[in-house]
Coordinates of C-alpha atoms and ligand atoms in Angstrom, one line a residue:
M51 CA 30.2 -11.7 -2.2
R52 CA 30.0 -14.4 0.4
A53 CA 29.3 -13.4 4.2
Q54 CA 28.1 -15.0 7.5
D55 CA 24.7 -15.7 6.1
D56 CA 26.1 -18.3 3.7
V57 CA 24.9 -21.7 4.2
D58 CA 26.7 -25.1 3.2
P59 CA 25.9 -25.9 -0.3
L60 CA 24.3 -29.3 0.8
V61 CA 22.3 -27.5 3.4
K62 CA 21.2 -25.1 0.5
E63 CA 20.2 -27.8 -1.7
E64 CA 18.0 -29.8 0.7
L65 CA 16.2 -26.3 1.5
L66 CA 15.6 -25.7 -2.1
E67 CA 14.3 -29.3 -2.5
K68 CA 11.8 -28.8 0.6
D69 CA 10.8 -25.3 -1.1
R70 CA 10.1 -26.9 -4.3
K71 CA 8.2 -29.8 -2.7
Y72 CA 6.3 -27.9 0.1
V73 CA 6.0 -24.1 -0.3
W74 CA 3.2 -22.5 -2.5
H75 CA 4.9 -19.2 -3.7
H76 CA 2.9 -16.0 -3.9
M77 CA 2.2 -14.6 -7.3
S78 CA 4.1 -17.4 -9.2
A79 CA 3.1 -20.6 -10.9
H80 CA 6.3 -22.4 -9.7
N81 CA 9.9 -20.9 -8.8
E82 CA 12.7 -23.4 -9.2
N83 CA 15.3 -21.5 -7.8
P84 CA 13.9 -18.9 -5.7
M85 CA 16.0 -16.4 -3.7
I86 CA 16.0 -17.5 -0.2
I87 CA 16.5 -14.3 2.2
A88 CA 18.4 -15.3 5.3
S89 CA 18.8 -11.7 7.0
G90 CA 18.7 -7.9 6.9
E91 CA 20.4 -4.9 8.2
G92 CA 19.1 -1.5 7.5
S93 CA 18.4 -1.2 3.6
W94 CA 20.1 -4.4 2.9
V95 CA 19.1 -7.7 2.8
T96 CA 21.5 -10.9 2.5
D97 CA 20.4 -14.4 0.8
I98 CA 21.7 -18.0 1.8
D99 CA 24.6 -17.7 -0.5
G100 CA 25.8 -14.7 1.4
N101 CA 25.0 -12.1 -1.6
R102 CA 23.9 -8.7 -0.5
Y103 CA 21.3 -6.9 -2.0
L104 CA 19.6 -3.2 -1.4
D105 CA 16.0 -4.0 -1.0
G106 CA 15.0 -1.1 -3.1
M107 CA 11.4 -2.1 -2.5
S108 CA 11.3 -2.3 1.1
G109 CA 10.0 -5.9 0.9
L110 CA 6.6 -5.4 -0.7
W111 CA 6.6 -1.5 0.1
C112 CA 6.4 -2.0 3.7
V113 CA 9.8 -2.2 6.0
N114 CA 9.8 1.5 6.1
V115 CA 12.3 1.6 9.3
G116 CA 14.6 -0.9 7.5
H117 CA 15.8 -4.4 8.5
G118 CA 17.3 -5.6 11.9
R119 CA 15.8 -3.2 14.4
R120 CA 16.7 -4.4 18.0
E121 CA 14.4 -2.2 19.5
I122 CA 11.6 -3.7 17.7
A123 CA 12.4 -7.2 18.6
E124 CA 13.1 -6.2 22.2
A125 CA 9.7 -4.3 22.5
A126 CA 8.1 -7.7 21.0
A127 CA 9.8 -10.0 23.5
D128 CA 8.9 -7.6 26.3
Q129 CA 5.4 -7.9 25.5
M130 CA 5.2 -11.5 24.8
M131 CA 6.4 -12.1 28.3
K132 CA 4.0 -9.6 29.8
I133 CA 0.9 -10.9 27.9
A134 CA 1.0 -12.1 24.4
Y135 CA -2.4 -12.2 23.7
A136 CA -5.8 -10.6 24.7
T137 CA -8.8 -9.7 22.7
L138 CA -10.1 -6.6 21.7
V139 CA -13.6 -7.7 22.9
Q140 CA -12.0 -6.4 26.1
S141 CA -9.0 -4.2 25.9
H142 CA -5.2 -4.1 26.6
I143 CA -2.8 -1.5 26.9
P144 CA -0.8 -1.7 23.7
A145 CA -4.0 -1.3 21.7
I146 CA -5.0 1.7 23.8
E147 CA -1.7 3.5 23.3
L148 CA -1.3 2.7 19.4
A149 CA -5.1 3.9 18.9
A150 CA -4.1 7.1 20.7
K151 CA -0.8 7.4 18.8
L152 CA -2.7 7.0 15.5
N153 CA -5.0 10.0 16.4
E154 CA -1.8 12.2 16.6
W155 CA -0.6 10.9 13.3
L156 CA -3.8 11.1 11.5
E157 CA -4.4 15.3 12.7
G158 CA -8.0 14.4 13.5
E159 CA -10.3 12.3 15.7
Y160 CA -10.8 8.6 14.7
R161 CA -11.8 5.6 16.3
I162 CA -9.4 2.7 15.3
F163 CA -10.5 -1.0 14.5
F164 CA -7.5 -3.3 14.3
S165 CA -7.1 -6.2 12.1
N166 CA -4.5 -8.3 10.4
S167 CA -3.7 -7.2 6.9
G168 CA -4.4 -4.3 4.5
S169 CA -7.3 -6.7 3.0
D170 CA -8.9 -7.0 6.2
A171 CA -8.4 -3.1 6.8
N172 CA -10.3 -2.6 3.6
E173 CA -13.0 -5.3 4.1
V174 CA -13.8 -3.6 7.5
A175 CA -14.1 -0.1 5.9
F176 CA -16.6 -1.8 3.3
K177 CA -18.6 -3.3 6.0
I178 CA -18.7 -0.2 8.5
A179 CA -19.6 2.3 5.5
R180 CA -22.4 -0.1 4.6
Q181 CA -23.7 -0.2 8.1
Y182 CA -23.5 3.3 8.8
H183 CA -25.4 4.3 5.9
H184 CA -28.2 1.7 7.2
Q185 CA -28.1 3.4 10.6
N186 CA -28.1 6.9 9.1
G187 CA -31.6 6.4 7.2
K188 CA -30.1 5.5 4.0
P189 CA -29.9 1.6 3.8
S190 CA -30.0 1.5 0.0
K191 CA -26.5 2.9 -0.3
H192 CA -24.1 -0.1 -0.8
K193 CA -22.0 0.2 -3.7
F194 CA -18.5 1.3 -3.9
I195 CA -16.6 3.4 -6.8
S196 CA -12.9 2.5 -7.0
R197 CA -10.5 3.2 -10.0
H198 CA -9.2 0.9 -12.7
R199 CA -5.6 0.0 -12.0
A200 CA -6.1 0.3 -8.2
Y201 CA -5.2 -2.7 -5.9
H202 CA -7.1 -2.8 -2.4
G203 CA -6.2 -6.5 -1.4
N204 CA -6.9 -10.1 -2.1
S205 CA -10.0 -11.1 -0.2
M206 CA -13.4 -11.1 -2.2
G207 CA -14.4 -7.5 -1.4
A208 CA -11.2 -5.7 -1.7
L209 CA -10.4 -7.8 -4.9
G210 CA -13.8 -6.7 -6.2
A211 CA -12.6 -3.0 -5.3
T212 CA -9.4 -3.7 -7.4
G213 CA -9.2 -2.2 -10.7
Q214 CA -6.8 -4.9 -12.2
A215 CA -8.4 -7.5 -14.4
Q216 CA -5.7 -10.0 -14.4
R217 CA -6.1 -10.2 -10.5
K218 CA -9.5 -11.1 -10.5
L219 CA -9.6 -13.7 -13.5
K220 CA -11.1 -17.2 -12.6
Y221 CA -12.1 -15.8 -9.0
E222 CA -15.2 -14.0 -9.9
P223 CA -18.0 -13.3 -9.1
L224 CA -16.4 -11.3 -6.2
G225 CA -17.9 -9.1 -3.6
V226 CA -20.7 -7.2 -5.4
G227 CA -21.4 -3.4 -5.9
F228 CA -18.0 -2.3 -7.0
Q229 CA -17.8 0.0 -9.8
H230 CA -14.7 1.2 -11.6
V231 CA -13.7 4.4 -13.0
P232 CA -10.7 5.7 -15.1
P233 CA -7.7 6.4 -12.8
P234 CA -5.8 9.8 -13.0
Y235 CA -3.3 8.7 -15.2
C236 CA -1.7 11.8 -16.6
Y237 CA 0.9 10.2 -18.8
R238 CA -1.6 8.4 -20.6
C239 CA -4.6 10.4 -19.9
P240 CA -7.7 8.4 -20.3
F241 CA -9.6 11.5 -21.5
G242 CA -7.3 12.6 -23.9
Q243 CA -6.5 15.6 -22.0
T244 CA -3.0 17.3 -21.4
K245 CA -2.0 19.5 -18.5
E246 CA -3.0 22.5 -20.1
T247 CA -6.6 21.2 -21.0
C248 CA -6.9 19.1 -17.8
S249 CA -10.0 20.2 -16.0
L250 CA -9.9 17.3 -13.8
Q251 CA -12.3 14.9 -15.9
C252 CA -10.9 12.0 -13.9
A253 CA -12.5 13.4 -10.8
Q254 CA -15.8 14.2 -12.8
A255 CA -15.8 10.4 -13.8
I256 CA -16.4 9.7 -10.1
E257 CA -19.4 12.1 -10.0
N258 CA -20.7 10.7 -13.1
A259 CA -20.5 7.3 -11.8
I260 CA -22.2 8.1 -8.6
V261 CA -25.1 9.7 -10.4
W262 CA -25.6 6.8 -13.1
E263 CA -25.3 4.2 -10.5
G264 CA -27.8 6.5 -8.3
A265 CA -26.5 8.5 -5.5
D266 CA -29.1 6.7 -3.4
S267 CA -27.0 3.2 -4.0
V268 CA -23.5 4.6 -3.3
A269 CA -21.9 4.0 0.0
G270 CA -18.3 5.2 -0.6
V271 CA -15.5 6.1 -3.0
I272 CA -12.1 4.1 -2.3
L273 CA -8.8 5.4 -3.3
E274 CA -5.2 5.3 -2.6
P275 CA -3.9 9.3 -2.6
V276 CA -1.4 7.9 -5.4
I277 CA -2.0 4.3 -7.1
T278 CA 1.2 2.7 -6.1
G279 CA 1.0 -0.8 -7.2
G280 CA -0.9 0.1 -10.4
G281 CA 2.0 1.9 -11.7
M282 CA 2.7 5.1 -9.4
L283 CA -0.2 7.1 -10.8
V284 CA 0.4 10.6 -9.5
P285 CA -2.6 12.4 -9.7
H286 CA -3.2 16.4 -10.5
E287 CA -2.8 18.3 -7.0
G288 CA -6.8 19.2 -7.5
Y289 CA -7.9 15.6 -7.9
L290 CA -8.3 14.5 -4.3
P291 CA -9.9 17.8 -3.0
A292 CA -12.4 17.5 -5.8
V293 CA -13.1 14.0 -5.0
R294 CA -13.8 15.1 -1.5
S295 CA -16.2 17.6 -2.4
I296 CA -17.9 15.1 -5.0
C297 CA -18.3 12.7 -1.7
D298 CA -19.8 15.5 0.4
K299 CA -22.2 16.6 -2.4
Y300 CA -23.9 13.0 -2.7
D301 CA -23.4 12.0 1.1
V302 CA -20.9 9.6 0.2
L303 CA -18.0 8.5 2.4
L304 CA -14.2 9.1 1.3
I305 CA -12.3 5.9 2.0
V306 CA -8.5 6.5 1.8
D307 CA -6.3 3.5 1.6
E308 CA -2.9 4.4 3.3
V309 CA -1.7 0.8 3.2
I310 CA 1.2 1.9 1.2
C311 CA 1.1 5.7 1.1
G312 CA 1.0 5.7 5.1
F313 CA 3.5 6.1 7.7
G314 CA 6.0 8.5 5.9
R315 CA 6.2 6.8 2.8
S316 CA 4.5 10.0 1.0
G317 CA 7.1 12.6 2.8
K318 CA 4.1 13.3 5.0
P319 CA 2.8 10.9 7.9
F320 CA -0.1 10.0 5.5
G321 CA -0.4 10.4 1.9
H322 CA -3.8 12.4 1.8
Q323 CA -2.2 15.2 4.3
N324 CA -0.3 16.1 0.8
Y325 CA -3.9 17.1 -0.5
G326 CA -5.3 18.9 2.4
V327 CA -8.4 16.5 2.6
R328 CA -9.9 14.7 5.5
P329 CA -11.1 11.3 4.8
D330 CA -14.1 9.5 6.5
I331 CA -12.2 6.4 6.8
V332 CA -8.5 5.7 6.6
T333 CA -7.1 2.0 6.0
M334 CA -3.6 1.4 6.8
A335 CA -1.2 -1.7 7.2
K336 CA 2.4 -2.4 5.8
G337 CA 4.5 0.5 7.5
L338 CA 2.2 0.7 10.4
T339 CA 4.6 -2.0 11.7
S340 CA 7.2 -1.9 9.1
A341 CA 6.2 -5.5 8.5
Y342 CA 7.9 -7.0 11.8
S343 CA 4.8 -8.1 12.7
P344 CA 1.2 -8.3 11.0
L345 CA -1.2 -5.6 12.0
S346 CA -3.8 -3.3 10.1
A347 CA -6.2 -0.6 11.1
T348 CA -9.3 1.1 9.8
A349 CA -9.6 4.5 11.4
V350 CA -13.3 5.9 11.3
S351 CA -14.0 9.5 11.9
A352 CA -15.7 10.1 15.4
E353 CA -18.7 11.5 13.7
L354 CA -19.3 8.0 11.8
Y355 CA -18.4 6.0 15.0
D356 CA -21.4 8.0 16.9
S357 CA -24.0 5.9 14.7
F358 CA -22.7 2.7 15.8
K359 CA -23.4 3.5 19.8
E360 CA -25.9 1.1 20.9
K361 CA -29.4 1.9 20.0
E362 CA -30.8 -1.6 19.0
A363 CA -29.4 -4.9 19.3
T364 CA -27.6 -4.9 15.8
S365 CA -26.4 -1.2 16.2
H366 CA -22.5 -2.0 17.1
F367 CA -20.2 -3.1 14.6
R368 CA -20.6 -7.0 14.7
H369 CA -17.1 -7.7 13.5
V370 CA -14.2 -9.8 15.5
N371 CA -11.1 -11.1 14.5
T372 CA -8.9 -13.5 16.7
F373 CA -5.5 -11.8 15.8
G374 CA -6.6 -8.1 15.0
G375 CA -4.8 -5.8 17.3
N376 CA -2.5 -8.7 19.0
P377 CA -0.7 -6.9 21.9
V378 CA 2.7 -7.7 20.4
S379 CA 1.8 -6.6 17.2
C380 CA 0.3 -3.2 18.7
K381 CA 3.7 -3.0 20.8
V382 CA 5.9 -3.8 17.7
A383 CA 3.9 -1.0 15.8
L384 CA 4.2 1.8 18.8
A385 CA 8.4 0.8 18.6
N386 CA 8.3 1.2 14.9
L387 CA 6.6 4.7 15.0
D388 CA 8.8 5.7 17.8
I389 CA 11.5 5.1 15.4
I390 CA 10.1 6.8 12.6
E391 CA 9.6 10.0 14.9
R392 CA 12.8 9.8 16.6
E393 CA 14.8 9.5 13.5
G394 CA 12.9 12.0 11.4
L395 CA 12.1 9.3 8.8
V396 CA 8.9 11.3 7.5
E397 CA 11.2 14.0 6.6
R398 CA 14.0 11.8 5.5
S399 CA 11.5 10.1 3.1
A400 CA 10.7 13.6 1.3
E401 CA 14.6 13.9 1.0
I402 CA 15.1 10.7 -0.5
G403 CA 12.7 11.8 -3.0
Q404 CA 14.2 15.0 -3.9
A405 CA 17.4 13.2 -4.6
F406 CA 15.9 10.8 -6.7
R407 CA 13.9 14.0 -8.5
A408 CA 17.2 16.0 -9.1
R409 CA 19.8 13.2 -9.8
L410 CA 17.8 10.9 -11.9
E411 CA 16.5 14.1 -14.1
P412 CA 19.2 13.3 -16.8
L413 CA 17.0 9.8 -17.2
N414 CA 14.3 11.7 -18.7
A415 CA 16.2 12.2 -21.9
H416 CA 16.7 8.5 -22.2
P417 CA 14.7 7.1 -25.2
H418 CA 13.1 4.3 -23.4
V419 CA 12.1 6.6 -20.2
G420 CA 8.7 7.8 -20.6
E421 CA 8.1 9.4 -17.4
I422 CA 9.3 9.3 -14.0
R423 CA 6.7 9.6 -11.0
I424 CA 7.6 10.3 -7.5
F425 CA 5.6 10.6 -4.5
G426 CA 7.9 10.9 -1.2
S427 CA 10.2 8.6 -1.7
A428 CA 8.3 6.3 -3.8
M429 CA 9.2 6.1 -7.3
G430 CA 8.1 4.6 -10.7
I431 CA 9.8 5.0 -13.9
E432 CA 7.4 4.2 -16.9
L433 CA 9.7 2.5 -19.4
V434 CA 8.5 2.6 -23.0
E435 CA 9.9 1.5 -26.7
D436 CA 10.4 5.1 -27.7
Q437 CA 9.1 8.5 -26.2
I438 CA 7.1 9.3 -29.3
S439 CA 5.0 6.7 -29.6
K440 CA 4.8 5.9 -25.7
I441 CA 4.4 2.1 -26.7
P442 CA 5.0 0.3 -23.4
A443 CA 8.5 -1.6 -23.2
S444 CA 8.5 -5.0 -24.1
V445 CA 8.4 -7.6 -21.1
E446 CA 11.8 -8.5 -22.4
R447 CA 13.4 -5.3 -22.0
V448 CA 11.6 -4.7 -18.6
T449 CA 13.0 -8.2 -17.3
H450 CA 16.3 -7.3 -18.7
L451 CA 16.6 -4.4 -16.8
I452 CA 15.2 -5.9 -13.3
L453 CA 18.0 -8.7 -13.5
A454 CA 20.5 -6.3 -14.4
C455 CA 19.8 -4.3 -11.5
K456 CA 19.7 -7.7 -9.5
S457 CA 23.0 -8.6 -10.8
K458 CA 24.6 -5.2 -9.8
G459 CA 22.9 -5.9 -6.1
L460 CA 19.7 -3.8 -6.2
L461 CA 16.1 -5.3 -5.7
V462 CA 13.4 -3.1 -7.9
G463 CA 9.8 -3.7 -8.5
K464 CA 7.9 -4.1 -11.6
N465 CA 4.4 -2.8 -11.7
G466 CA 1.5 -2.0 -13.7
D467 CA 1.5 -5.7 -14.9
T468 CA -2.0 -6.4 -14.7
V469 CA -3.3 -5.0 -17.9
P470 CA -1.4 -7.0 -20.8
G471 CA 1.2 -5.4 -22.2
Y472 CA 1.7 -2.5 -19.4
A473 CA 4.3 -4.5 -17.5
N474 CA 6.4 -1.6 -17.9
I475 CA 6.7 0.5 -14.8
L476 CA 9.7 -0.1 -12.8
T477 CA 9.2 0.7 -9.2
L478 CA 11.4 1.8 -6.0
S479 CA 10.4 2.3 -2.5
P480 CA 13.5 1.8 -0.5
P481 CA 13.3 2.0 3.5
L482 CA 13.0 5.5 4.9
S483 CA 16.1 4.9 6.6
S484 CA 18.3 4.8 3.7
T485 CA 21.5 6.5 4.2
E486 CA 23.2 9.1 1.6
D487 CA 25.2 5.9 0.7
D488 CA 22.3 3.7 -0.2
V489 CA 20.7 6.6 -2.1
N490 CA 23.7 6.7 -4.2
F491 CA 23.9 3.3 -4.7
I492 CA 20.5 3.2 -5.9
I493 CA 21.0 6.3 -8.2
Ligands
PLP71 N1 -4.1 -1.9 -0.2 C1 -3.1 -1.4 -0.9 C2 -2.8 -0.2 -1.6 C3 -2.0 -2.3 -1.2 O1 -0.9 -2.0 -1.9 C4 -2.4 -3.8 -0.5 C5 -1.3 -4.6 -0.8 O2 -0.1 -4.6 -1.4 C6 -3.3 -4.0 0.0 C7 -4.3 -3.0 0.3 C8 -3.5 -5.2 0.8 O3 -2.5 -5.6 1.9 P1 -2.3 -6.9 2.4 O4 -1.7 -7.7 1.3 O5 -1.5 -6.8 3.7 O6 -3.6 -7.9 2.3

């Protein structure tokens, strides 16, 4: 199919030549023939050959309101003409309005620290947690408990918190003080339990880690409400409340990474709201602006913030970044959140998930489908060689399926590929604005 975005073959060859020569692609050694995306509208993107694809992963789990939203572009242009840059050493109107709006979404009282990326937001959370304990009479609390298979970002601390060996190889040593425990992975329970015998041993593992490390040395637990990039691992509904109680028992902060699960993806404004817990710190990025502009935020409970009010010269949070909370990005975020609210996209996300659940049910009988896991409108299909042995589907089988989807115009993701042999979870996370036709197309 060729559309208005197709370019002259000679121009395309020239672009590809420059790409091969100058562009260092993310997450691949070398991509001889990358897909070059030229435009997007709604849930669909178009490459420079004019081929249209349904963007089944919303880019990298981020374009929650879909592509081509003119009102976001206009909000950005308008803000650029008013003032394109102001620091948050002082303040500016879009940051003030956005911080207040995020408090509505969070249903609690939080101070908002703005940065650029999800990795930044998590780094900020770690520094705030350590400094908080310092200023609260417990300076030895500095470690963080995280889970295997979790992804929390690419910088030294956030990668230290990440529980995926393949991402860390050759970059260690990373930020110190990160301990990992087994994830709540019910399909392959690390504790050999079943639904019937489960007594939340995965939550107990967090308590054990705190005790064994020494509660006086542990500053926080970091987790996603549902491990997304590590393979869509949806925990038992009692898991997050149990972790909250454990954190309270040992004066350990609960840091919830909502970089993917936030902004409607889970069928609620934030993922943790599905489990009725109140985090001490919430980190967010991606859907905050639907990736129309880079922005992230670390929301810190009002109680924690109190200990940063000036007592001595080093009591305040001594952290600054040039671009964090850029006025244009904040204005983009406000326009994005306005669309999500106006169009009811949080509820729409839940509906998309319900459609997946109901209409993909027959796939459960397919010999290569181990389990289908859905959280809001995010879905993981764990592919196996057969349902009895549960041997993860081979790389060839998964690759074949991904290419088959692409040839039919659907872009899907592949996750869980960071432990050798486990490249077997097909992921889908379409825009929350996906229409019935889009959902039918995916199904
Ligand atoms: N946290 C989670 C759960 C993520 O999935 C990601 C990125 O995919 C990050 C943090 C890091 O975000 P960024 O890529 O914006 O640094």
